[in-house]
CSV table of C-alpha atoms and ligand atoms in Angstrom, one decimal:
chain,number,residue,atom,x,y,z
A,293,MET,CA,55.5,77.5,129.6
A,294,HIS,CA,57.0,81.0,130.3
A,295,ARG,CA,58.6,82.7,127.4
A,296,PHE,CA,61.6,84.6,128.4
A,297,GLN,CA,62.0,88.0,126.7
A,298,THR,CA,65.7,88.7,126.6
A,299,ILE,CA,67.2,88.2,123.2
A,300,ILE,CA,70.7,86.9,123.8
A,301,GLU,CA,73.7,86.5,121.6
A,302,PRO,CA,73.1,83.0,120.0
A,303,PHE,CA,76.7,82.0,120.4
A,304,ARG,CA,79.4,81.8,123.1
A,305,ILE,CA,82.9,83.1,122.6
A,306,HIS,CA,85.4,80.6,121.3
A,307,SER,CA,88.5,82.8,120.7
A,308,VAL,CA,89.1,86.3,121.9
A,309,GLU,CA,90.9,89.3,120.5
A,310,PRO,CA,92.1,92.1,122.8
A,311,ILE,CA,91.1,95.7,122.2
A,312,ARG,CA,93.4,98.5,123.0
A,313,PHE,CA,92.6,101.4,125.4
A,314,THR,CA,94.0,104.9,124.7
A,315,THR,CA,93.8,108.2,126.5
A,316,LEU,CA,92.0,111.3,125.4
A,317,ALA,CA,95.4,113.0,124.8
A,318,GLN,CA,96.6,110.1,122.6
A,319,ARG,CA,93.4,110.1,120.6
A,320,SER,CA,93.6,113.9,120.0
A,321,ALA,CA,97.1,113.5,118.7
A,322,ARG,CA,96.1,110.6,116.5
A,323,LEU,CA,93.2,112.7,115.0
A,324,ALA,CA,95.6,115.5,114.1
A,325,GLU,CA,98.0,113.1,112.5
A,326,ALA,CA,95.1,111.5,110.5
A,327,GLY,CA,94.0,114.9,109.2
A,328,TYR,CA,90.7,114.3,111.1
A,329,ASN,CA,89.8,111.5,108.7
A,330,LEU,CA,88.9,108.4,110.7
A,331,PHE,CA,89.9,106.1,107.7
A,332,ALA,CA,93.5,107.2,108.3
A,333,LEU,CA,93.6,106.0,111.9
A,334,HIS,CA,95.5,102.9,112.9
A,335,ALA,CA,92.8,100.4,113.9
A,336,ASP,CA,94.6,99.5,117.1
A,337,ASP,CA,94.1,103.0,118.2
A,338,VAL,CA,90.3,102.4,118.0
A,339,LEU,CA,88.5,100.9,121.0
A,340,ILE,CA,85.1,100.0,119.4
A,341,ASP,CA,85.3,100.0,115.7
A,342,LEU,CA,81.9,100.7,114.1
A,343,LEU,CA,83.4,102.1,110.8
A,344,THR,CA,81.8,99.3,108.8
A,345,ASP,CA,80.0,96.0,109.1
A,346,SER,CA,81.9,94.9,106.0
A,347,GLY,CA,84.3,92.0,106.4
A,348,THR,CA,84.7,92.9,110.1
A,349,GLY,CA,82.5,90.2,111.6
A,350,ALA,CA,83.5,87.1,113.5
A,351,MET,CA,83.5,83.8,111.6
A,352,SER,CA,81.9,80.8,113.2
A,353,ARG,CA,83.7,77.6,114.3
A,354,ASP,CA,82.1,75.9,111.3
A,355,GLN,CA,83.4,78.6,108.9
A,356,TRP,CA,87.0,78.1,110.2
A,357,ALA,CA,86.6,74.4,109.8
A,358,ALA,CA,85.3,74.9,106.2
A,359,ILE,CA,88.5,76.9,105.5
A,360,GLN,CA,90.4,73.7,106.1
A,361,HIS,CA,88.5,72.2,103.2
A,362,GLY,CA,89.6,74.9,100.9
A,363,ASP,CA,90.8,73.4,97.6
A,364,GLU,CA,93.1,75.7,95.7
A,365,SER,CA,92.8,74.1,92.3
A,366,TYR,CA,93.0,76.8,89.6
A,367,ALA,CA,90.0,75.5,87.7
A,368,GLY,CA,87.1,73.4,88.8
A,369,SER,CA,87.9,73.4,92.6
A,370,PRO,CA,85.4,71.5,94.8
A,371,SER,CA,85.3,74.7,96.9
A,372,TRP,CA,83.9,76.5,93.8
A,373,TYR,CA,81.1,74.0,93.4
A,374,ARG,CA,80.2,74.2,97.1
A,375,PHE,CA,80.2,78.0,96.8
A,376,GLU,CA,78.1,78.0,93.6
A,377,ALA,CA,75.6,75.6,95.1
A,378,ALA,CA,75.3,77.7,98.3
A,379,VAL,CA,74.6,80.9,96.3
A,380,ARG,CA,72.1,79.2,94.0
A,381,GLU,CA,70.3,77.6,97.0
A,382,LEU,CA,69.3,81.2,97.9
A,383,PHE,CA,69.6,83.0,94.5
A,384,PRO,CA,68.8,80.5,91.7
A,385,PHE,CA,70.4,82.6,88.9
A,386,THR,CA,71.8,80.6,86.0
A,387,HIS,CA,75.2,82.3,86.0
A,388,VAL,CA,77.3,82.9,89.2
A,389,ILE,CA,80.5,84.9,88.8
A,390,PRO,CA,82.7,85.0,91.9
A,391,THR,CA,84.6,88.3,92.6
A,392,HIS,CA,86.9,89.4,95.4
A,393,GLN,CA,84.3,91.8,96.8
A,394,GLY,CA,81.1,93.7,95.9
A,395,ARG,CA,82.6,96.6,94.0
A,396,ALA,CA,84.5,94.2,91.7
A,397,ALA,CA,81.1,92.8,90.7
A,398,GLU,CA,79.9,96.4,90.1
A,399,LYS,CA,83.0,97.3,88.2
A,400,ILE,CA,82.6,94.4,85.8
A,401,LEU,CA,78.8,94.8,85.4
A,402,PHE,CA,78.8,98.5,84.8
A,403,SER,CA,81.8,98.3,82.4
A,404,VAL,CA,79.6,96.1,80.3
A,405,ILE,CA,76.2,97.8,80.6
A,406,GLY,CA,77.2,101.4,81.5
A,407,GLY,CA,78.7,104.2,79.4
A,408,PRO,CA,77.9,107.7,78.4
A,409,GLY,CA,74.2,108.5,77.9
A,410,LYS,CA,73.1,105.6,80.2
A,411,VAL,CA,71.1,106.1,83.4
A,412,VAL,CA,71.0,103.6,86.3
A,413,PRO,CA,68.2,104.1,88.8
A,414,ASN,CA,68.5,102.6,92.3
A,415,ASN,CA,66.7,103.3,95.6
A,416,THR,CA,70.0,104.7,96.8
A,417,HIS,CA,73.3,103.9,95.2
A,418,PHE,CA,76.0,102.9,97.7
A,419,ASP,CA,79.1,105.1,97.3
A,420,THR,CA,81.1,102.5,95.3
A,421,THR,CA,78.1,101.6,93.2
A,422,ARG,CA,77.6,105.3,92.3
A,423,ALA,CA,81.3,105.7,91.6
A,424,ASN,CA,81.4,102.6,89.4
A,425,VAL,CA,78.4,103.8,87.4
A,426,GLU,CA,79.8,107.3,87.0
A,427,TYR,CA,83.2,106.1,86.1
A,428,THR,CA,81.8,104.6,82.9
A,429,GLY,CA,80.2,108.0,82.1
A,430,ALA,CA,76.7,106.8,83.0
A,431,GLU,CA,74.5,108.7,85.4
A,432,ALA,CA,73.4,107.2,88.8
A,433,VAL,CA,69.9,108.3,89.9
A,434,ASP,CA,68.5,107.7,93.4
A,435,LEU,CA,64.7,107.1,93.6
A,436,VAL,CA,64.0,106.1,97.2
A,437,ILE,CA,60.5,107.0,98.4
A,438,ALA,CA,60.1,110.4,100.1
A,439,GLU,CA,59.8,108.8,103.6
A,440,GLY,CA,63.3,107.3,103.0
A,441,LYS,CA,64.8,110.8,102.9
A,442,ASP,CA,63.3,112.0,106.2
A,443,PRO,CA,65.3,110.6,109.1
A,444,ALA,CA,62.5,111.1,111.7
A,445,CYS,CA,59.7,109.6,109.6
A,446,LEU,CA,58.6,106.2,110.7
A,447,HIS,CA,57.8,103.7,107.9
A,448,PRO,CA,58.3,99.9,107.9
A,449,PHE,CA,60.0,99.9,104.5
A,450,LYS,CA,61.8,103.1,104.1
A,451,GLY,CA,64.2,101.6,101.5
A,452,ASN,CA,61.4,101.2,99.0
A,453,LEU,CA,61.9,102.5,95.5
A,454,ASP,CA,59.5,105.2,94.3
A,455,VAL,CA,57.8,103.5,91.3
A,456,VAL,CA,56.1,106.6,90.2
A,457,ALA,CA,59.5,108.4,90.0
A,458,LEU,CA,60.8,105.3,88.1
A,459,GLU,CA,58.1,105.6,85.6
A,460,ALA,CA,58.8,109.3,85.2
A,461,LEU,CA,62.5,108.6,84.7
A,462,ILE,CA,61.8,106.0,82.0
A,463,ALA,CA,59.4,108.4,80.3
A,464,ALA,CA,61.9,111.3,80.4
A,465,ARG,CA,65.0,109.3,79.4
A,466,GLY,CA,63.6,106.4,77.4
A,467,ALA,CA,63.9,102.8,78.3
A,468,ALA,CA,66.8,102.3,75.9
A,469,ALA,CA,69.0,104.6,78.1
A,470,ILE,CA,68.4,102.4,81.1
A,471,PRO,CA,70.5,99.2,81.1
A,472,ALA,CA,69.1,98.0,84.4
A,473,VAL,CA,67.1,99.0,87.4
A,474,PHE,CA,68.8,98.4,90.7
A,475,VAL,CA,67.3,97.9,94.2
A,476,THR,CA,69.7,97.9,97.1
A,477,ILE,CA,68.5,95.5,100.0
A,478,THR,CA,68.8,96.9,102.6
A,479,ASN,CA,69.2,100.5,101.5
A,480,ASN,CA,72.6,101.2,103.2
A,481,SER,CA,73.0,104.8,102.3
A,482,GLY,CA,69.4,105.5,103.3
A,483,GLY,CA,69.9,104.2,106.8
A,484,GLY,CA,70.0,100.4,106.3
A,485,GLN,CA,66.3,100.4,105.7
A,486,PRO,CA,64.5,97.4,104.2
A,487,VAL,CA,62.6,97.0,100.9
A,488,SER,CA,59.3,95.1,100.9
A,489,LEU,CA,58.4,92.2,98.7
A,490,ALA,CA,55.4,94.3,97.5
A,491,ASN,CA,57.7,97.1,96.4
A,492,LEU,CA,60.0,94.6,94.6
A,493,ARG,CA,56.9,93.3,92.8
A,494,ALA,CA,55.8,96.8,91.8
A,495,VAL,CA,59.3,97.6,90.5
A,496,ARG,CA,59.3,94.3,88.6
A,497,GLN,CA,56.0,95.2,87.0
A,498,VAL,CA,57.4,98.6,85.8
A,499,CYS,CA,60.5,96.8,84.5
A,500,ASP,CA,58.3,94.2,82.6
A,501,ARG,CA,56.3,97.0,81.0
A,502,HIS,CA,59.4,98.5,79.6
A,503,GLY,CA,61.5,95.4,79.0
A,504,LEU,CA,64.1,96.4,81.6
A,505,PRO,CA,66.2,94.0,83.7
A,506,LEU,CA,66.0,94.3,87.5
A,507,PHE,CA,69.1,93.7,89.6
A,508,LEU,CA,69.5,93.5,93.3
A,509,ASP,CA,72.4,94.9,95.2
A,510,ALA,CA,71.9,92.2,97.7
A,511,CYS,CA,74.7,92.8,100.3
A,512,ARG,CA,72.3,92.6,103.3
A,513,PHE,CA,69.7,90.3,101.8
A,514,ALA,CA,69.2,88.2,105.0
A,515,GLU,CA,68.6,91.3,107.1
A,516,ASN,CA,66.1,92.6,104.5
A,517,ALA,CA,64.4,89.2,104.6
A,518,TRP,CA,64.1,89.3,108.4
A,519,PHE,CA,62.4,92.7,108.2
A,520,ILE,CA,60.0,91.3,105.6
A,521,HIS,CA,59.3,88.4,108.0
A,522,GLU,CA,58.6,90.7,110.9
A,523,ARG,CA,56.8,93.6,109.1
A,524,GLU,CA,55.1,92.5,105.9
A,525,ASP,CA,51.6,91.2,105.7
A,526,GLY,CA,51.4,87.4,105.4
A,527,GLN,CA,55.2,86.9,105.8
A,528,ARG,CA,55.6,86.2,109.5
A,529,GLY,CA,56.3,82.5,110.1
A,530,ARG,CA,57.6,81.8,106.6
A,531,PRO,CA,61.2,80.4,106.4
A,532,ILE,CA,63.8,83.1,105.8
A,533,LYS,CA,65.2,81.1,102.9
A,534,ASP,CA,61.8,81.2,101.1
A,535,ILE,CA,61.6,85.0,101.5
A,536,VAL,CA,65.1,85.3,100.1
A,537,ARG,CA,64.2,83.1,97.1
A,538,ASP,CA,61.1,85.2,96.6
A,539,MET,CA,63.2,88.3,96.3
A,540,ALA,CA,65.6,86.5,94.0
A,541,ALA,CA,62.8,85.3,91.8
A,542,LEU,CA,61.7,88.9,91.1
A,543,ALA,CA,65.1,89.9,89.8
A,544,ASP,CA,67.2,89.1,86.7
A,545,GLY,CA,70.5,89.3,88.5
A,546,MET,CA,72.4,90.6,91.5
A,547,THR,CA,75.7,92.1,92.8
A,548,MET,CA,76.8,90.9,96.2
A,549,SER,CA,79.4,91.6,98.8
A,550,ALA,CA,79.9,88.5,100.8
A,551,LYS,CA,81.6,90.7,103.4
A,552,LYS,CA,78.1,91.5,104.7
A,553,ASP,CA,75.5,88.8,104.7
A,554,GLY,CA,78.0,86.2,103.4
A,555,LEU,CA,79.4,86.4,107.0
A,556,ALA,CA,82.9,86.3,105.5
A,557,ASN,CA,85.9,88.6,105.7
A,558,ILE,CA,86.2,88.9,101.9
A,559,GLY,CA,84.3,88.0,98.8
A,560,GLY,CA,81.4,88.7,96.5
A,561,TRP,CA,79.7,87.7,93.3
A,562,LEU,CA,77.8,88.8,90.3
A,563,ALA,CA,74.9,86.6,89.1
A,564,MET,CA,72.4,86.8,86.3
A,565,ASN,CA,70.2,84.8,84.0
A,566,ASP,CA,71.2,86.4,80.7
A,567,PRO,CA,73.8,84.1,79.0
A,568,GLU,CA,75.2,86.8,76.7
A,569,LEU,CA,75.6,89.3,79.5
A,570,ALA,CA,77.2,86.6,81.6
A,571,ALA,CA,79.7,85.7,78.8
A,572,ARG,CA,80.8,89.4,78.5
A,573,CYS,CA,81.1,89.7,82.3
A,574,ARG,CA,83.2,86.5,82.5
A,575,ASN,CA,85.6,87.8,79.8
A,576,LEU,CA,86.2,90.9,82.0
A,577,LEU,CA,86.4,88.7,85.1
A,578,ILE,CA,89.3,86.8,83.6
A,579,LEU,CA,91.1,90.1,82.8
A,580,THR,CA,90.7,91.6,86.2
A,581,GLU,CA,89.8,89.0,88.8
A,582,GLY,CA,90.6,85.5,87.8
A,583,PHE,CA,89.4,82.3,86.3
A,584,PRO,CA,85.6,81.9,86.5
A,585,THR,CA,85.7,79.2,89.2
A,586,TYR,CA,87.5,81.3,91.7
A,587,GLY,CA,87.2,85.0,90.6
A,588,GLY,CA,89.3,87.0,93.0
A,589,LEU,CA,89.1,84.5,95.8
A,590,ALA,CA,91.1,81.6,97.3
A,591,GLY,CA,89.3,78.3,97.6
A,592,ARG,CA,89.2,78.7,101.3
A,593,ASP,CA,87.3,82.0,101.0
A,594,LEU,CA,84.8,80.2,98.8
A,595,GLU,CA,84.3,77.7,101.5
A,596,ALA,CA,83.9,80.3,104.3
A,597,ILE,CA,81.3,82.1,102.2
A,598,ALA,CA,79.4,78.9,101.4
A,599,GLN,CA,79.2,78.1,105.1
A,600,GLY,CA,78.3,81.7,106.0
A,601,LEU,CA,75.3,81.6,103.6
A,602,GLU,CA,73.9,78.7,105.5
A,603,GLU,CA,74.3,80.4,108.9
A,604,VAL,CA,73.0,83.9,107.9
A,605,VAL,CA,69.5,82.7,107.2
A,606,ASP,CA,69.1,81.2,110.7
A,607,GLU,CA,66.3,82.8,112.5
A,608,GLN,CA,68.0,82.9,115.9
A,609,TYR,CA,70.9,84.7,114.3
A,610,LEU,CA,68.7,87.2,112.5
A,611,ARG,CA,66.5,87.9,115.6
A,612,TYR,CA,69.7,88.7,117.6
A,613,ARG,CA,71.3,90.7,114.8
A,614,ILE,CA,68.3,93.0,114.1
A,615,ARG,CA,67.7,93.3,117.9
A,616,SER,CA,71.3,94.6,118.4
A,617,ALA,CA,70.8,97.6,116.2
A,618,ALA,CA,67.3,98.3,117.7
A,619,TYR,CA,68.8,98.0,121.3
A,620,LEU,CA,71.3,100.7,120.5
A,621,ALA,CA,68.8,102.9,118.6
A,622,GLU,CA,66.1,102.7,121.3
A,623,ALA,CA,68.6,103.7,124.1
A,624,LEU,CA,69.8,106.7,122.1
A,625,GLU,CA,66.2,107.7,121.3
A,626,ARG,CA,65.4,107.6,125.1
A,627,ALA,CA,68.5,109.8,125.6
A,628,GLY,CA,67.1,112.3,123.1
A,629,VAL,CA,69.8,111.7,120.4
A,630,PRO,CA,68.2,112.1,116.9
A,631,THR,CA,68.7,109.0,114.8
A,632,VAL,CA,67.3,107.6,111.5
A,633,ARG,CA,64.2,105.9,112.6
A,634,PRO,CA,63.3,103.1,112.7
A,635,ALA,CA,66.7,101.4,113.3
A,636,GLY,CA,68.2,99.8,110.2
A,637,GLY,CA,69.5,96.3,110.0
A,638,HIS,CA,73.2,96.7,110.2
A,639,ALA,CA,73.7,100.1,111.8
A,640,VAL,CA,72.4,103.0,113.7
A,641,TYR,CA,72.6,106.3,111.9
A,642,LEU,CA,72.9,109.5,114.0
A,643,ASP,CA,71.3,112.5,112.5
A,644,ALA,CA,74.2,115.0,112.8
A,645,ARG,CA,72.4,117.7,110.9
A,646,ALA,CA,69.6,117.7,113.5
A,647,LEU,CA,72.1,117.4,116.4
A,648,LEU,CA,74.5,120.1,115.2
A,649,PRO,CA,72.1,122.7,113.6
A,650,HIS,CA,74.8,125.4,114.2
A,651,VAL,CA,77.2,123.6,111.8
A,652,PRO,CA,76.1,124.1,108.1
A,653,PRO,CA,76.3,121.1,105.8
A,654,LEU,CA,79.3,122.5,104.0
A,655,ALA,CA,81.2,122.5,107.3
A,656,TYR,CA,80.4,118.8,107.6
A,657,PRO,CA,78.4,118.2,110.8
A,658,GLY,CA,78.6,114.4,110.3
A,659,GLN,CA,82.4,114.6,110.2
A,660,ALA,CA,82.5,116.8,113.3
A,661,LEU,CA,80.3,114.4,115.2
A,662,ALA,CA,82.3,111.3,114.1
A,663,VAL,CA,85.6,112.9,115.1
A,664,GLU,CA,84.3,113.8,118.5
A,665,LEU,CA,82.9,110.3,119.2
A,666,TYR,CA,86.5,109.0,118.5
A,667,ARG,CA,88.1,111.7,120.6
A,668,GLN,CA,85.9,111.2,123.6
A,669,GLY,CA,85.3,107.5,123.6
A,670,GLY,CA,87.6,105.8,121.0
A,671,ILE,CA,84.6,104.9,119.0
A,672,ARG,CA,85.0,105.0,115.2
A,673,GLY,CA,81.9,105.6,113.1
A,674,CYS,CA,81.6,106.8,109.5
A,675,GLU,CA,80.2,110.0,108.1
A,676,ILE,CA,77.5,109.4,105.5
A,677,GLY,CA,76.7,112.8,104.3
A,678,THR,CA,78.2,115.8,102.6
A,679,VAL,CA,81.7,114.6,102.8
A,680,MET,CA,80.8,111.3,101.2
A,681,PHE,CA,78.3,112.6,98.6
A,682,GLY,CA,78.8,116.4,98.4
A,683,ARG,CA,81.2,116.6,95.5
A,684,ARG,CA,79.4,116.3,92.2
A,685,PRO,CA,80.9,114.8,89.0
A,686,ASP,CA,81.0,118.4,87.6
A,687,GLY,CA,83.3,119.5,90.4
A,688,SER,CA,80.7,121.6,92.3
A,689,GLU,CA,79.9,121.0,95.9
A,690,ALA,CA,76.4,120.8,97.5
A,691,PRO,CA,74.9,119.5,100.7
A,692,ALA,CA,74.0,115.8,100.6
A,693,ALA,CA,70.3,114.8,101.3
A,694,MET,CA,71.2,114.0,104.9
A,695,ASP,CA,74.3,114.4,107.2
A,696,LEU,CA,74.5,111.2,109.1
A,697,VAL,CA,77.1,109.3,111.2
A,698,ARG,CA,76.7,105.6,110.8
A,699,LEU,CA,77.6,103.3,113.7
A,700,ALA,CA,77.8,100.0,111.8
A,701,LEU,CA,77.7,96.8,113.8
A,702,PRO,CA,80.1,94.1,112.8
A,703,ARG,CA,78.4,90.7,112.8
A,704,ARG,CA,78.8,88.5,116.0
A,705,THR,CA,81.6,90.7,117.2
A,706,TYR,CA,80.7,93.1,120.0
A,707,THR,CA,78.6,92.2,123.1
A,708,GLN,CA,75.8,94.1,124.8
A,709,SER,CA,78.2,95.7,127.3
A,710,HIS,CA,80.2,97.1,124.4
A,711,MET,CA,76.9,98.6,123.1
A,712,ASP,CA,76.2,100.0,126.6
A,713,TYR,CA,79.5,101.8,126.5
A,714,VAL,CA,78.7,103.2,123.0
A,715,ILE,CA,75.3,104.5,124.3
A,716,GLU,CA,77.1,106.2,127.2
A,717,VAL,CA,79.7,107.9,124.9
A,718,VAL,CA,77.2,109.0,122.3
A,719,THR,CA,74.8,110.4,124.9
A,720,TRP,CA,77.7,112.3,126.6
A,721,VAL,CA,78.9,113.8,123.3
A,722,ALA,CA,75.3,114.6,122.2
A,723,ALA,CA,74.8,116.6,125.4
A,724,ARG,CA,77.7,118.8,124.4
A,725,ALA,CA,76.9,119.0,120.7
A,726,ARG,CA,76.6,122.8,120.8
A,727,GLU,CA,80.3,123.0,121.6
A,728,LEU,CA,81.3,121.2,118.4
A,729,THR,CA,82.5,123.1,115.4
A,730,GLY,CA,82.7,122.1,111.7
A,731,LEU,CA,85.7,121.3,109.6
A,732,ARG,CA,87.2,122.4,106.3
A,733,ILE,CA,88.8,120.1,103.7
A,734,VAL,CA,92.4,120.9,103.0
A,735,ASP,CA,93.1,118.1,100.5
A,736,GLU,CA,90.9,115.8,98.5
A,737,PRO,CA,91.1,113.3,95.7
A,738,PRO,CA,88.8,113.6,92.6
A,739,ALA,CA,86.4,110.8,93.6
A,740,LEU,CA,85.4,108.9,96.7
A,741,ARG,CA,87.0,111.7,98.7
A,742,HIS,CA,85.8,110.5,102.1
A,743,PHE,CA,88.4,107.8,102.2
A,744,THR,CA,91.4,110.0,101.9
A,745,ALA,CA,90.5,113.7,102.3
A,746,ARG,CA,92.3,115.7,105.0
A,747,PHE,CA,90.5,118.2,107.2
A,748,THR,CA,91.3,121.0,109.6
A,749,PRO,CA,88.8,122.0,112.3
A,750,LEU,CA,87.3,125.5,111.9
A,751,THR,CA,88.1,127.7,114.8
A,752,PRO,CA,85.3,127.9,117.3
A,753,ALA,CA,83.1,130.9,117.0
A,754,PRO,CA,83.9,133.5,119.7
B,9,F0G,N1,76.7,97.8,97.9
B,9,F0G,C1,76.4,98.1,99.1
B,9,F0G,C2,74.9,98.4,99.5
B,9,F0G,C3,77.3,98.2,100.1
B,9,F0G,O1,77.0,98.5,101.4
B,9,F0G,C4,78.7,97.9,99.8
B,9,F0G,C5,79.8,98.0,100.7
B,9,F0G,C6,79.0,97.6,98.5
B,9,F0G,C7,77.9,97.5,97.5
B,9,F0G,C8,80.4,97.3,98.0
B,9,F0G,O2,80.8,96.1,98.5
B,9,F0G,O3,82.7,96.7,100.0
B,9,F0G,O4,82.5,94.4,99.1
B,9,F0G,O5,83.1,96.2,97.6
B,9,F0G,N2,79.6,98.6,101.9
B,9,F0G,C9,80.6,98.7,102.9
B,9,F0G,C10,80.0,99.6,104.0
B,9,F0G,C11,82.0,99.1,102.5
B,9,F0G,O6,80.8,100.0,104.9
B,9,F0G,O7,78.9,100.0,103.9
B,9,F0G,P1,82.4,95.8,98.8
């Protein structure tokens, strides 16, 4: 039998949502009003919204049906039991604590285990994770392997944590200062790159030697499992669920944003085996999120997530999902646009520092490129670079490790022709990259400045 090669969207469209077209002049005006910060735009002025893959996906027919089963009982809702069972089917941790999204889980956990003098290693902290660690006075240290910091370097598991560096950190700071070791799967801030099972095992061994707990920031666990399935020796052909369970079995707990691989628009959880830690976290949960059988969520949200967790480990879905990012990345590569390679799971990351060598990091090449993609094509991406990470806790400013623009792909939302349009716009802007100039920040908050900072374009050099 002939095997057809085209990987198609494994769904057909059931309900459609219009997108709004604007003119170049309108977008230029919106940019000025927004202080050149794409987070300040009205979303209906955006044509293709690749700002984030978080909470922006399309839910399935079965998720919408599950919502009708939502039971809003304050305590002991059947929706909670369905949610808990769905989480524990994949991540069999003893204690599951629902939160309204990932950062709420982080806030609760780090409030309990963080604090001055503490150090939290991670392959790469996501911005809210870093902020939640630092907010407690603890230090967040990124220990991704060297390959993971070089956009052009090809490596199957660029998200891996450098275990030699982890050993060195433990030797330098002492195990007592490290409340947990984190591994982010996939490594979002490092390009959506996966972590191998072998690396998780190696990290586990280091943790065991020093009596340290290992936590997963598991937002994109299914995408990570698919990369393991495709790239790691001996894993091809294994059920995705089994690979997920293998990852879970190596950890002592997790934080999760169900807005990613929960296929839901809101939600998250914190899970762990340690009963004392769980009790302390639940006490904070009640203070800030809600009763332990709903956290910050409605019963209907718990249902949508439970259904999403069944759908996200489907092979047809994951094959299509990972192919979508690769399709975009390969076309841009053919067009000579520098990207983080290989393509990540949920996004394609443009290497703005390589594309705009004439714009120094402190003039924010990533922001300049992101602004121009919106101005020219109505595409909204997100700077992941010096704007996001350049301001240090001591108030100084320094270039981030990379200056990237992330084009994140909402799940099951855009079609291949939308991506063809994105390819055309990015290629056009990249061909004129030399004409772009940097920006200056005119106003910024003390932390997480990328969300609300206002910029002004630097005047073009004569
Ligand atoms: N950890 C990682 C790796 C993430 O990517 C995110 C969110 C979070 C934690 C926090 O989860 O948003 O539910 O509070 N990432 C989104 C993004 C916002 O655009 O990458 P949350």
